[in-house]
Coordinates of C-alpha atoms in Angstrom, one line a residue:
M7 CA 170.2 50.6 110.2
R8 CA 166.8 49.6 107.8
K9 CA 165.8 45.4 108.0
A10 CA 164.8 45.5 104.2
R11 CA 162.5 42.0 103.5
N12 CA 164.1 40.3 100.8
A13 CA 160.5 38.3 99.3
S14 CA 161.0 39.5 95.7
G15 CA 162.9 42.1 96.4
I16 CA 163.9 44.9 98.6
L17 CA 162.0 47.7 99.2
V18 CA 163.7 51.4 100.1
E19 CA 161.3 53.8 100.6
A20 CA 162.9 57.0 100.2
E21 CA 161.3 58.8 103.3
D22 CA 163.1 56.3 105.4
F23 CA 166.5 56.7 104.9
E24 CA 168.8 57.6 108.2
N25 CA 170.4 60.8 106.8
H26 CA 168.1 62.8 104.6
G27 CA 170.8 65.4 104.1
G28 CA 170.0 68.3 102.7
W29 CA 166.5 66.5 101.4
V30 CA 162.9 67.1 103.4
V31 CA 160.0 64.6 103.1
D32 CA 156.9 65.5 101.1
S33 CA 154.3 63.7 101.8
Q34 CA 151.1 66.9 101.0
F35 CA 150.1 64.4 97.4
E36 CA 150.5 60.5 98.8
T37 CA 146.9 59.6 98.1
Q38 CA 147.7 61.3 94.4
M39 CA 150.3 60.0 93.6
G40 CA 151.0 57.2 96.3
S41 CA 153.3 57.4 99.0
P42 CA 155.6 60.5 101.0
Y43 CA 158.9 61.3 99.1
L44 CA 162.6 63.0 99.5
L45 CA 162.7 66.5 97.8
A46 CA 165.2 68.3 97.1
H47 CA 164.2 71.8 97.5
G48 CA 167.9 73.6 97.1
L49 CA 166.4 76.8 95.6
G50 CA 168.9 76.4 93.2
R51 CA 172.1 75.1 94.7
P52 CA 172.3 71.3 95.2
V53 CA 171.2 69.7 98.6
A54 CA 173.6 67.9 100.5
D55 CA 173.1 64.2 100.1
A56 CA 170.6 61.3 101.6
S57 CA 172.3 58.9 102.9
T58 CA 170.9 55.0 104.1
T59 CA 171.9 51.5 104.9
I60 CA 170.1 48.4 104.5
T61 CA 170.6 44.7 105.3
V62 CA 171.0 42.5 102.5
A63 CA 169.8 39.1 103.2
E64 CA 170.9 37.5 100.1
A65 CA 173.6 38.5 98.2
G66 CA 172.9 38.5 94.3
E67 CA 171.8 40.2 91.3
Y68 CA 169.5 42.7 91.3
K69 CA 168.1 45.2 89.4
V70 CA 167.9 47.9 89.9
W71 CA 164.0 49.9 90.1
V72 CA 163.4 54.2 91.4
R73 CA 160.7 55.4 90.9
A74 CA 160.8 59.5 90.0
K75 CA 159.3 62.3 88.8
D76 CA 160.5 64.2 86.3
W77 CA 158.4 67.5 86.9
V78 CA 159.5 69.6 84.1
P79 CA 159.6 67.3 81.0
S80 CA 161.1 69.7 79.1
H81 CA 163.9 71.2 80.5
H82 CA 164.4 68.3 83.5
P83 CA 165.1 70.6 86.6
G84 CA 164.8 68.5 89.2
R85 CA 167.2 65.0 88.6
F86 CA 169.5 63.1 90.9
T87 CA 171.5 60.3 90.7
L88 CA 171.7 56.8 92.9
S89 CA 174.8 55.7 94.4
V90 CA 175.4 51.7 95.5
N91 CA 178.3 50.9 98.1
G92 CA 179.6 54.0 96.9
A93 CA 179.3 52.6 92.2
V94 CA 177.5 55.6 91.1
L95 CA 174.8 54.3 88.3
A96 CA 174.9 55.3 84.9
T97 CA 171.2 56.9 85.0
E98 CA 170.1 60.2 85.8
F99 CA 166.8 60.1 87.4
G100 CA 164.1 62.5 86.9
A101 CA 165.3 63.5 83.1
N102 CA 163.2 60.5 81.6
G103 CA 160.0 63.0 80.7
Q104 CA 157.9 60.5 82.5
D105 CA 155.0 61.7 85.2
W106 CA 155.5 59.5 88.0
C107 CA 157.1 56.3 87.1
W108 CA 159.4 53.7 88.3
Q109 CA 162.6 53.9 86.0
S110 CA 164.9 51.2 85.1
A111 CA 168.3 51.4 86.1
G112 CA 170.3 47.7 85.6
K113 CA 171.6 45.4 87.3
V114 CA 173.7 45.9 90.6
S115 CA 174.9 43.0 92.5
L116 CA 174.1 42.9 95.8
P117 CA 176.4 41.1 98.7
Q118 CA 175.0 39.6 101.5
G119 CA 175.1 42.0 104.6
E120 CA 174.9 45.4 104.8
V121 CA 174.5 48.1 101.7
R122 CA 175.1 52.0 101.6
L123 CA 172.3 54.1 99.1
V124 CA 173.2 57.2 98.6
L125 CA 171.0 59.9 96.5
H126 CA 172.9 63.1 95.2
D127 CA 171.2 66.2 94.1
L128 CA 172.6 67.9 90.4
T129 CA 170.4 70.6 90.5
G130 CA 168.5 72.2 93.3
F131 CA 165.3 72.8 92.4
D132 CA 163.3 70.1 93.7
G133 CA 164.2 67.1 92.5
R134 CA 162.4 63.6 94.1
C135 CA 162.1 60.5 94.9
D136 CA 160.0 57.8 96.3
A137 CA 161.3 54.7 96.6
I138 CA 164.0 52.4 95.3
Y139 CA 163.1 48.9 94.6
F140 CA 165.6 46.2 93.7
A141 CA 163.8 43.1 92.0
A142 CA 164.9 39.8 92.2
D143 CA 163.4 38.8 88.7
E144 CA 162.5 40.6 86.0
L145 CA 158.9 42.2 86.8
E146 CA 158.1 46.2 86.8
P147 CA 156.8 47.6 89.8
P148 CA 153.6 48.5 90.1
N149 CA 152.9 52.4 90.0
A150 CA 149.3 52.6 90.0
V151 CA 147.8 54.1 92.9
D152 CA 145.5 51.1 93.9
E153 CA 145.1 48.9 96.8
A154 CA 147.1 46.0 94.5
S155 CA 150.2 48.4 95.1
R156 CA 149.6 49.3 98.8
A157 CA 149.0 45.8 99.1
W158 CA 152.3 44.8 97.7
R159 CA 154.2 48.1 99.5
K160 CA 152.8 46.6 102.7
A161 CA 154.2 43.4 102.5
L162 CA 157.5 44.1 100.9
R163 CA 158.0 45.9 104.6
G164 CA 156.6 44.0 106.6
L165 CA 153.6 46.3 107.4
P166 CA 150.5 44.1 109.1
D167 CA 147.5 44.3 106.6
E168 CA 145.0 46.2 108.5
P169 CA 145.2 49.1 110.9
V170 CA 147.0 48.7 114.4
D171 CA 144.5 49.5 116.7
A172 CA 145.3 53.0 118.1
G173 CA 143.2 53.4 120.9
D174 CA 138.9 54.6 121.4
Y175 CA 138.7 57.7 122.2
D176 CA 136.2 60.2 123.4
V177 CA 136.8 62.7 121.0
V178 CA 138.8 62.0 117.0
V179 CA 140.3 65.3 115.5
V180 CA 141.6 65.4 112.1
G181 CA 143.5 67.9 110.8
G182 CA 145.7 70.5 113.4
G183 CA 145.6 74.0 112.2
I184 CA 145.1 76.7 114.3
S185 CA 141.0 75.6 114.4
G186 CA 142.0 72.0 115.1
C187 CA 144.7 73.1 117.6
S188 CA 141.2 74.8 119.0
A189 CA 139.3 71.8 118.9
A190 CA 141.2 69.7 120.2
L191 CA 143.1 71.9 123.4
A192 CA 139.1 72.6 124.3
S193 CA 138.5 68.9 124.7
A194 CA 140.9 68.1 126.3
R195 CA 140.2 71.0 128.9
L196 CA 136.6 69.2 129.2
G197 CA 138.1 66.5 130.3
Q198 CA 137.4 63.9 127.0
R199 CA 140.5 61.9 125.5
V200 CA 141.3 63.1 122.7
A201 CA 142.7 61.9 119.5
L202 CA 144.2 64.9 117.1
I203 CA 145.1 63.5 114.0
H204 CA 147.7 66.2 112.0
D205 CA 149.5 65.1 108.7
R206 CA 152.5 68.1 109.2
P207 CA 155.6 67.6 111.3
V208 CA 154.0 70.9 112.9
L209 CA 150.5 72.2 114.2
G210 CA 149.2 75.9 113.0
G211 CA 148.0 74.3 108.8
N212 CA 148.6 77.8 106.9
A213 CA 149.1 79.9 111.1
S214 CA 152.7 76.8 111.3
K215 CA 155.9 77.8 111.0
E216 CA 156.0 76.2 107.0
I217 CA 153.0 78.9 106.3
G218 CA 154.1 81.1 108.4
L219 CA 149.9 83.0 107.5
M220 CA 149.0 85.4 110.8
P221 CA 145.5 84.0 112.3
R222 CA 143.5 87.6 111.8
G223 CA 139.3 87.0 112.4
T224 CA 137.9 86.4 115.7
Q225 CA 140.5 86.9 118.4
G226 CA 139.5 85.0 121.1
A227 CA 141.3 84.1 124.5
L228 CA 142.0 80.2 123.4
L229 CA 143.6 81.2 119.9
R230 CA 146.7 83.8 121.9
E231 CA 146.8 81.3 124.3
L232 CA 148.0 78.2 121.3
S233 CA 149.1 80.5 118.7
Q234 CA 152.2 82.7 120.0
R235 CA 155.3 81.8 118.7
T236 CA 158.6 80.2 120.0
E237 CA 161.4 82.0 118.3
D238 CA 161.5 80.0 114.9
G239 CA 157.8 80.4 114.0
D240 CA 156.4 77.5 115.6
I241 CA 153.1 78.0 117.2
V242 CA 152.8 76.9 121.2
A243 CA 150.7 74.7 121.0
L244 CA 151.9 71.4 120.7
S245 CA 153.2 71.8 124.0
L246 CA 150.5 73.4 125.4
L247 CA 148.4 69.7 123.9
R248 CA 151.0 67.6 125.8
R249 CA 150.6 69.3 129.3
E250 CA 146.7 67.4 129.0
P251 CA 147.1 64.4 130.3
T252 CA 143.9 63.1 128.3
A253 CA 145.2 64.3 124.6
T254 CA 147.7 62.5 122.5
V255 CA 148.8 64.1 119.0
F256 CA 149.5 61.8 116.2
L257 CA 151.8 64.4 114.0
E258 CA 152.9 63.0 109.9
H259 CA 149.8 61.2 110.3
R260 CA 146.8 60.9 107.2
I261 CA 143.6 59.5 107.1
V262 CA 142.8 57.6 103.9
G263 CA 139.5 56.0 105.1
A264 CA 136.8 54.8 107.7
V265 CA 134.1 52.9 109.0
R266 CA 131.1 54.0 108.8
E267 CA 128.3 52.8 109.7
G268 CA 124.6 53.9 108.7
D269 CA 124.6 57.2 110.0
R270 CA 127.6 57.2 112.1
I271 CA 131.0 57.0 112.2
V272 CA 132.8 54.7 113.4
S273 CA 137.2 54.8 112.6
V274 CA 139.3 56.4 110.8
D275 CA 142.4 55.1 109.7
A276 CA 145.2 56.7 109.2
V277 CA 149.1 55.4 107.8
A278 CA 152.0 57.1 109.2
A279 CA 154.8 59.9 106.6
R280 CA 157.6 57.8 108.1
G281 CA 157.6 54.0 108.2
G282 CA 154.1 53.9 106.4
L283 CA 151.9 52.1 109.7
E284 CA 148.2 52.5 109.7
R285 CA 146.3 52.9 113.0
R286 CA 142.9 53.3 113.4
F287 CA 141.0 55.5 115.5
K288 CA 138.2 54.7 117.0
G289 CA 136.0 57.2 119.0
A290 CA 131.9 58.0 119.8
M291 CA 132.5 62.0 118.7
F292 CA 134.6 63.0 114.7
I293 CA 135.5 66.6 114.2
D294 CA 137.1 67.3 110.8
T295 CA 139.2 70.1 110.7
T296 CA 141.3 69.9 107.2
G297 CA 140.0 71.9 105.7
T298 CA 139.5 70.4 103.5
A299 CA 136.8 67.9 104.5
M300 CA 138.8 65.3 103.9
L301 CA 136.9 63.4 106.2
G302 CA 133.7 64.1 105.0
V303 CA 134.8 62.9 101.1
L304 CA 135.8 59.7 102.8
V305 CA 132.2 58.9 104.7
G306 CA 129.7 59.9 102.4
A307 CA 128.5 63.3 103.7
E308 CA 126.6 66.2 102.1
T309 CA 129.6 68.4 100.4
M310 CA 129.0 72.1 98.2
Y311 CA 132.1 72.9 95.8
G312 CA 132.8 76.0 93.7
R313 CA 129.9 79.1 93.9
E314 CA 126.4 79.4 94.2
A315 CA 124.6 81.4 91.4
K316 CA 122.6 84.0 92.5
S317 CA 119.8 82.9 92.1
Q318 CA 120.8 80.5 95.0
F319 CA 120.9 82.4 97.8
N320 CA 120.3 85.9 96.5
E321 CA 123.5 86.8 96.9
G322 CA 125.5 90.4 95.5
Y323 CA 128.7 88.9 94.8
A324 CA 127.3 85.6 93.5
P325 CA 128.0 85.2 90.4
D326 CA 124.8 84.8 87.8
V327 CA 125.9 81.1 87.0
A328 CA 127.4 78.8 89.3
D329 CA 130.7 76.9 89.0
E330 CA 133.3 75.5 90.6
M331 CA 135.7 78.7 90.4
H332 CA 137.6 78.7 94.7
H333 CA 139.9 80.2 95.9
G334 CA 143.5 78.5 95.5
N335 CA 146.9 78.2 96.9
T336 CA 149.5 80.0 97.9
V337 CA 153.5 79.6 98.4
F338 CA 154.9 81.9 100.2
F339 CA 158.8 83.1 100.2
R340 CA 161.6 85.9 100.8
T341 CA 164.7 87.3 99.4
R342 CA 167.0 89.2 101.1
M343 CA 170.7 90.9 100.1
A344 CA 173.6 89.2 100.3
D345 CA 177.0 91.0 101.3
H346 CA 177.7 89.4 98.1
P347 CA 176.9 88.4 94.7
V348 CA 175.3 85.8 94.5
P349 CA 174.7 83.4 91.5
F350 CA 171.3 81.9 90.1
P351 CA 171.3 79.4 87.6
D352 CA 169.3 80.1 84.0
V353 CA 166.0 78.7 84.7
P354 CA 164.1 79.1 80.8
W355 CA 161.9 76.3 81.7
A356 CA 161.0 79.1 84.9
V357 CA 160.6 82.1 82.9
A358 CA 158.1 80.0 80.7
V359 CA 156.1 80.6 82.8
S360 CA 156.3 83.9 84.6
K361 CA 157.3 85.3 81.0
D362 CA 158.4 89.3 81.7
Y363 CA 156.7 89.2 85.1
A364 CA 159.5 90.8 87.6
N365 CA 157.7 91.7 90.8
L366 CA 159.1 89.9 93.9
S367 CA 156.0 92.1 96.3
G368 CA 154.3 89.9 98.4
Q369 CA 157.0 88.2 100.5
L370 CA 157.1 86.4 104.0
V371 CA 158.4 88.7 106.1
K372 CA 158.8 86.1 108.8
P373 CA 156.4 83.7 110.1
G374 CA 153.3 85.3 111.5
Q375 CA 154.0 88.1 109.2
E376 CA 153.3 88.6 105.3
N377 CA 152.3 91.2 103.1
G378 CA 156.5 92.4 102.4
P379 CA 157.3 94.3 100.0
G380 CA 160.4 92.9 97.6
P381 CA 162.4 94.0 95.0
M382 CA 160.6 94.3 91.7
A383 CA 163.2 95.9 88.2
G384 CA 162.1 97.1 85.3
N385 CA 159.6 100.2 83.9
N386 CA 157.0 97.7 82.3
P387 CA 154.1 95.9 82.4
A388 CA 155.7 93.2 84.2
T389 CA 155.7 95.5 87.4
P390 CA 151.8 96.7 87.0
V391 CA 151.1 98.3 90.6
F392 CA 147.9 96.0 93.0
R393 CA 144.8 97.5 93.7
F394 CA 141.8 96.4 96.1
G395 CA 139.1 96.8 93.1
N396 CA 138.8 100.2 92.7
S397 CA 140.0 101.1 95.8
N398 CA 143.7 103.8 96.2
D399 CA 145.3 101.6 98.2
V400 CA 148.2 99.5 96.8
F401 CA 148.7 97.3 98.9
P402 CA 151.3 94.4 98.7
A403 CA 149.2 91.5 99.4
T404 CA 150.7 87.3 99.7
H405 CA 148.3 86.5 98.6
F406 CA 148.2 88.1 94.9
W407 CA 150.9 85.0 93.9
E408 CA 147.9 82.5 94.0
Y409 CA 146.4 79.1 91.3
G410 CA 144.6 76.4 91.1
Q411 CA 141.4 78.0 90.8
W412 CA 140.1 75.8 88.1
L413 CA 141.9 72.4 89.3
D414 CA 140.9 70.4 91.2
P415 CA 143.0 70.0 94.4
Y416 CA 142.2 66.9 95.5
K417 CA 143.8 65.5 92.8
E418 CA 146.3 68.3 91.2
G419 CA 147.7 69.8 94.7
E420 CA 151.0 68.8 93.7
R421 CA 151.2 70.5 89.7
I422 CA 149.6 73.3 92.1
R423 CA 152.5 73.4 94.0
D424 CA 155.0 73.3 91.5
Y425 CA 153.6 76.0 88.8
L426 CA 153.6 78.5 91.8
I427 CA 157.3 77.4 92.6
T428 CA 158.1 77.6 89.5
A429 CA 156.9 80.9 89.0
L430 CA 158.4 82.7 91.1
Y431 CA 161.7 80.8 90.4
G432 CA 160.9 82.4 86.2
T433 CA 160.2 85.9 88.7
F434 CA 163.1 86.3 91.1
S435 CA 165.2 85.5 88.2
N436 CA 163.2 88.1 85.7
V437 CA 164.2 91.0 88.4
K438 CA 168.0 89.5 88.8
R439 CA 168.7 89.5 84.8
L440 CA 166.7 93.0 84.0
E441 CA 168.9 94.9 86.9
P442 CA 172.3 92.5 87.0
E443 CA 173.9 95.5 88.8
T444 CA 171.1 96.6 91.4
Y445 CA 170.3 93.0 92.1
A446 CA 173.7 91.2 92.0
N447 CA 173.0 89.9 95.8
L448 CA 169.9 89.5 95.8
D449 CA 169.4 86.1 97.4
L450 CA 166.4 83.7 97.3
E451 CA 166.9 83.3 101.0
W452 CA 163.4 81.0 101.5
V453 CA 160.8 79.1 99.1
A454 CA 158.2 77.2 101.1
F455 CA 157.4 73.7 99.3
V456 CA 154.4 73.0 101.5
A457 CA 151.5 75.2 99.4
A458 CA 149.0 77.4 102.2
Q459 CA 145.9 75.5 101.3
G460 CA 142.5 77.6 99.4
E461 CA 139.3 76.6 98.9
F462 CA 138.1 72.9 98.5
K463 CA 134.6 71.3 99.3
R464 CA 132.7 72.7 102.0
Y465 CA 130.2 70.8 104.4
K466 CA 126.5 71.3 104.5
G467 CA 124.6 71.7 107.7
D468 CA 121.3 72.1 108.5
Y469 CA 121.5 75.9 107.7
V470 CA 123.7 77.1 105.1
L471 CA 125.5 80.3 106.4
N472 CA 124.8 83.5 103.8
E473 CA 126.5 87.0 102.0
N474 CA 123.6 87.8 104.0
D475 CA 123.4 86.5 106.7
I476 CA 126.5 88.4 107.5
R477 CA 125.6 91.8 105.8
E478 CA 122.5 92.3 108.0
H479 CA 123.5 90.9 111.6
R480 CA 121.4 87.9 111.0
R481 CA 120.2 87.0 114.5
F482 CA 120.2 83.1 115.1
D483 CA 118.5 81.4 117.6
D484 CA 121.7 78.6 118.3
T485 CA 123.8 81.0 117.9
L486 CA 126.6 80.1 119.8
I487 CA 129.6 81.8 118.6
A488 CA 130.4 85.2 116.8
N489 CA 132.7 86.0 114.0
D490 CA 135.0 88.5 113.1
G491 CA 136.0 89.8 109.4
S492 CA 135.7 91.4 106.0
F493 CA 134.6 89.8 103.1
C494 CA 137.6 88.6 101.4
I495 CA 137.2 86.7 97.5
H496 CA 140.2 86.6 95.0
C497 CA 139.4 86.8 91.7
A498 CA 140.4 84.1 89.6
W499 CA 141.9 84.9 85.6
A500 CA 139.5 82.8 83.9
P501 CA 141.0 79.2 82.2
G502 CA 144.3 81.2 79.3
E503 CA 142.8 84.4 80.0
G504 CA 145.7 86.3 82.8
K505 CA 149.1 86.8 81.0
Y506 CA 150.5 86.2 84.3
D507 CA 147.7 83.6 85.4
F508 CA 150.2 82.7 89.1
R509 CA 148.6 86.0 90.4
L510 CA 145.1 87.3 91.1
K511 CA 143.4 89.1 88.2
D512 CA 141.6 91.7 91.8
W513 CA 141.1 91.3 95.6
I514 CA 137.5 92.0 96.3
F515 CA 138.5 93.4 100.5
D516 CA 134.5 94.8 101.9
M517 CA 135.4 95.5 104.4
R518 CA 130.8 95.5 106.2
D519 CA 130.6 97.4 108.6
F520 CA 133.3 96.1 110.7
Q521 CA 131.1 94.5 113.3
S522 CA 130.7 91.1 114.7
Y523 CA 128.0 88.6 113.5
E524 CA 126.8 85.7 113.9
I525 CA 127.5 81.8 113.1
P526 CA 124.5 79.4 114.3
F527 CA 125.7 75.8 115.6
R528 CA 123.3 74.8 112.6
C529 CA 126.7 75.6 110.4
L530 CA 128.8 73.7 113.2
Y531 CA 127.6 69.6 112.4
S532 CA 127.0 67.2 109.5
A533 CA 124.1 67.0 107.8
N534 CA 123.6 63.3 107.4
I535 CA 127.0 62.0 109.9
D536 CA 125.3 62.2 113.0
N537 CA 128.8 62.6 115.2
L538 CA 130.4 64.4 112.9
M539 CA 131.0 68.5 113.3
M540 CA 133.7 70.6 112.3
A541 CA 135.2 73.9 112.4
G542 CA 137.0 76.4 110.1
K543 CA 136.7 77.3 106.8
H544 CA 134.8 74.2 106.0
I545 CA 132.0 74.8 107.4
S546 CA 128.7 75.1 106.4
V547 CA 128.8 78.2 104.3
T548 CA 128.7 79.5 100.9
H549 CA 131.8 80.7 98.7
V550 CA 130.7 83.8 99.8
A551 CA 129.8 83.6 102.8
G552 CA 133.5 82.0 103.2
S553 CA 135.2 84.6 102.3
S554 CA 135.0 85.7 105.8
V555 CA 134.4 82.8 107.8
K556 CA 137.6 81.6 106.6
L557 CA 139.5 83.1 108.9
M558 CA 141.8 81.2 111.4
G559 CA 140.7 83.1 114.6
N560 CA 136.8 82.4 113.6
G561 CA 138.5 78.4 113.1
A562 CA 139.8 78.6 116.6
Q563 CA 136.1 80.3 117.8
H564 CA 134.1 77.0 115.7
G565 CA 136.9 74.7 117.7
V566 CA 135.6 76.1 121.3
A567 CA 131.7 75.8 120.0
V568 CA 132.5 72.2 118.0
A569 CA 134.6 71.0 121.4
A570 CA 131.8 72.0 123.9
A571 CA 129.2 70.0 121.9
A572 CA 131.2 66.8 121.9
F573 CA 131.4 67.0 125.2
L574 CA 128.1 67.3 125.6
C575 CA 126.9 65.1 123.3
R576 CA 128.7 62.1 125.1
K577 CA 127.4 63.6 128.3
H578 CA 123.5 63.1 127.1
N579 CA 124.5 60.5 124.6
T580 CA 122.8 61.9 121.7
I581 CA 123.8 63.5 118.8
P582 CA 124.4 67.2 117.9
R583 CA 121.4 67.8 116.2
G584 CA 119.9 66.2 119.3
L585 CA 121.7 69.1 121.3
C586 CA 120.3 71.6 119.5
N587 CA 116.4 70.7 120.1
E588 CA 116.3 69.8 123.3
R589 CA 119.5 71.1 125.5
L590 CA 120.3 74.5 123.6
D591 CA 120.7 76.4 127.1
E592 CA 123.4 74.2 128.2
L593 CA 125.5 74.2 125.4
K594 CA 124.6 77.7 125.3
G595 CA 126.3 78.3 128.5
L596 CA 129.6 75.8 128.7
V597 CA 130.2 77.6 124.9
H598 CA 129.9 80.7 127.0
E599 CA 131.8 79.7 130.0
L600 CA 134.5 78.8 127.7
A601 CA 135.0 81.7 125.4
M602 CA 133.4 84.4 128.2
H603 CA 136.2 86.6 127.9
D604 CA 136.4 86.5 124.0
H605 CA 133.9 88.4 122.6
D606 CA 130.6 90.4 123.6
M607 CA 127.9 89.3 122.3
A608 CA 126.0 91.7 123.9
S609 CA 125.7 93.8 120.7
H610 CA 124.3 91.5 119.0
P611 CA 122.3 88.4 121.3
P612 CA 121.0 85.3 120.1
A613 CA 117.0 85.7 119.7
K614 CA 114.6 83.7 122.3
K615 CA 112.7 80.8 120.8
F616 CA 114.5 78.5 119.3
V617 CA 112.6 76.2 115.8
P618 CA 114.4 72.2 116.7
V619 CA 115.5 71.0 113.4
P620 CA 113.3 68.0 112.1
G621 CA 115.3 65.0 112.0

């Protein structure tokens, strides 16, 4: 049972309910809409009730407010009710045609003592509840996402105004995907006191059991160790990290702030998805492995975004004019044939997005195995054959389901995710409707509510790797590790161009010569923040080069390299650029020791002479 404060009212955060029932905590968009929330992700079947008990300090009449979202305002698919001590309020939430807002539901009389609250899902189609507020006055609760509203919530929840001290670390790693797990585990094995901060309840990022991609790219020893899967599809990274005495993992913590002094980061602040407590992590070295460059965004690091013009780096795959198009997000899913008929509700609001598309290929077979086939119905343009460019190879690629390439992924992540799941619901409905006898038993088994992240901002380091560096196997004096992979460029429809805009227009898959290429150390640290390094798809690369570098196995190699660099920076009281200029041989030696079984660099050894970096 949770104690509720009674200052000007009683605030009940939905994610803090004692029993979530069939609802899930969705904390992906809290920086956009203000808070984690409960999501009724039932794939068209109402989920079990969520419930909690609060303690009311003072009996009286309270005005009820519920913060919810009508995510398809024209049809209201995500509706739910609230009951207070067994009495169902008359208002259906998620049906007011509004984006996230507080909706009034009249007044209730609350007795002193225990009061039971129940959220009841009506549709199974992604109803969402942020919080419930019992107001002792007539004032509407604040809806803006700003410091004032955050302070209001903290006061009502009894949380401290300032973040609590989470400790002082040698290395703070932000982001628990494959590259972050690699950086944290390598740091811990070097004896560094390391904090790994991750915003999901499981590690792995796009390789996690929530999403399920296979970590392609360089298959290094550390990657193979930490990416093994348990029976439920989870990777084993968490258990490995918990065995390390100097490593601490903070799951379901999202960074929301940072303190910078001059050209150095002093600390980062992260908020817990459940409970809302903010913690401050002080550190000597910081490694951003979020894939979104979020730490860099918070501290003002130099970044790049979108596609560079051909003239900037003379890249063959670059457009003539620079723009902000980027790889979009993907929602994974799986269907199955049940042993009995499976009904599916009419979803005209979803078919409005999918139109007549009726091809469910590109499924996640299981975590670590994607690109699976799927049912398709009808003999019409809705079942096109997708090929790689001019190739004759047909490939049911998962990432043909992609959206958001022209939208701001930092501000419109929820819109992008919702559009993709709407397209999937509509496509599934079309398949069952077009061939009802064939697909009577077809069941929508699983749809991820966590989107696989595409491309965000990329850091600018002391060097920016480009397409020609990879294609020509350019040699760098400061090479630490090698990467593998094709150029894998997702080609989006222009806004308003494609009929099925939730699908890629085309896919450039240039396998080059199958040879590895070098990643210089100057691509792994920030150009203007002295104690900030990065690993993963947002290192210092162009959009085209990033289409190969982005592979998660490559990010694991970056993680090993920056862990070694962080260790030596601490040992010699220097910064990454200082290592590059003065202690490069020692850094190369340590990286080789950590990754000696990972890659044969003999075919493209780094050059002997190195020219120091200015500054």
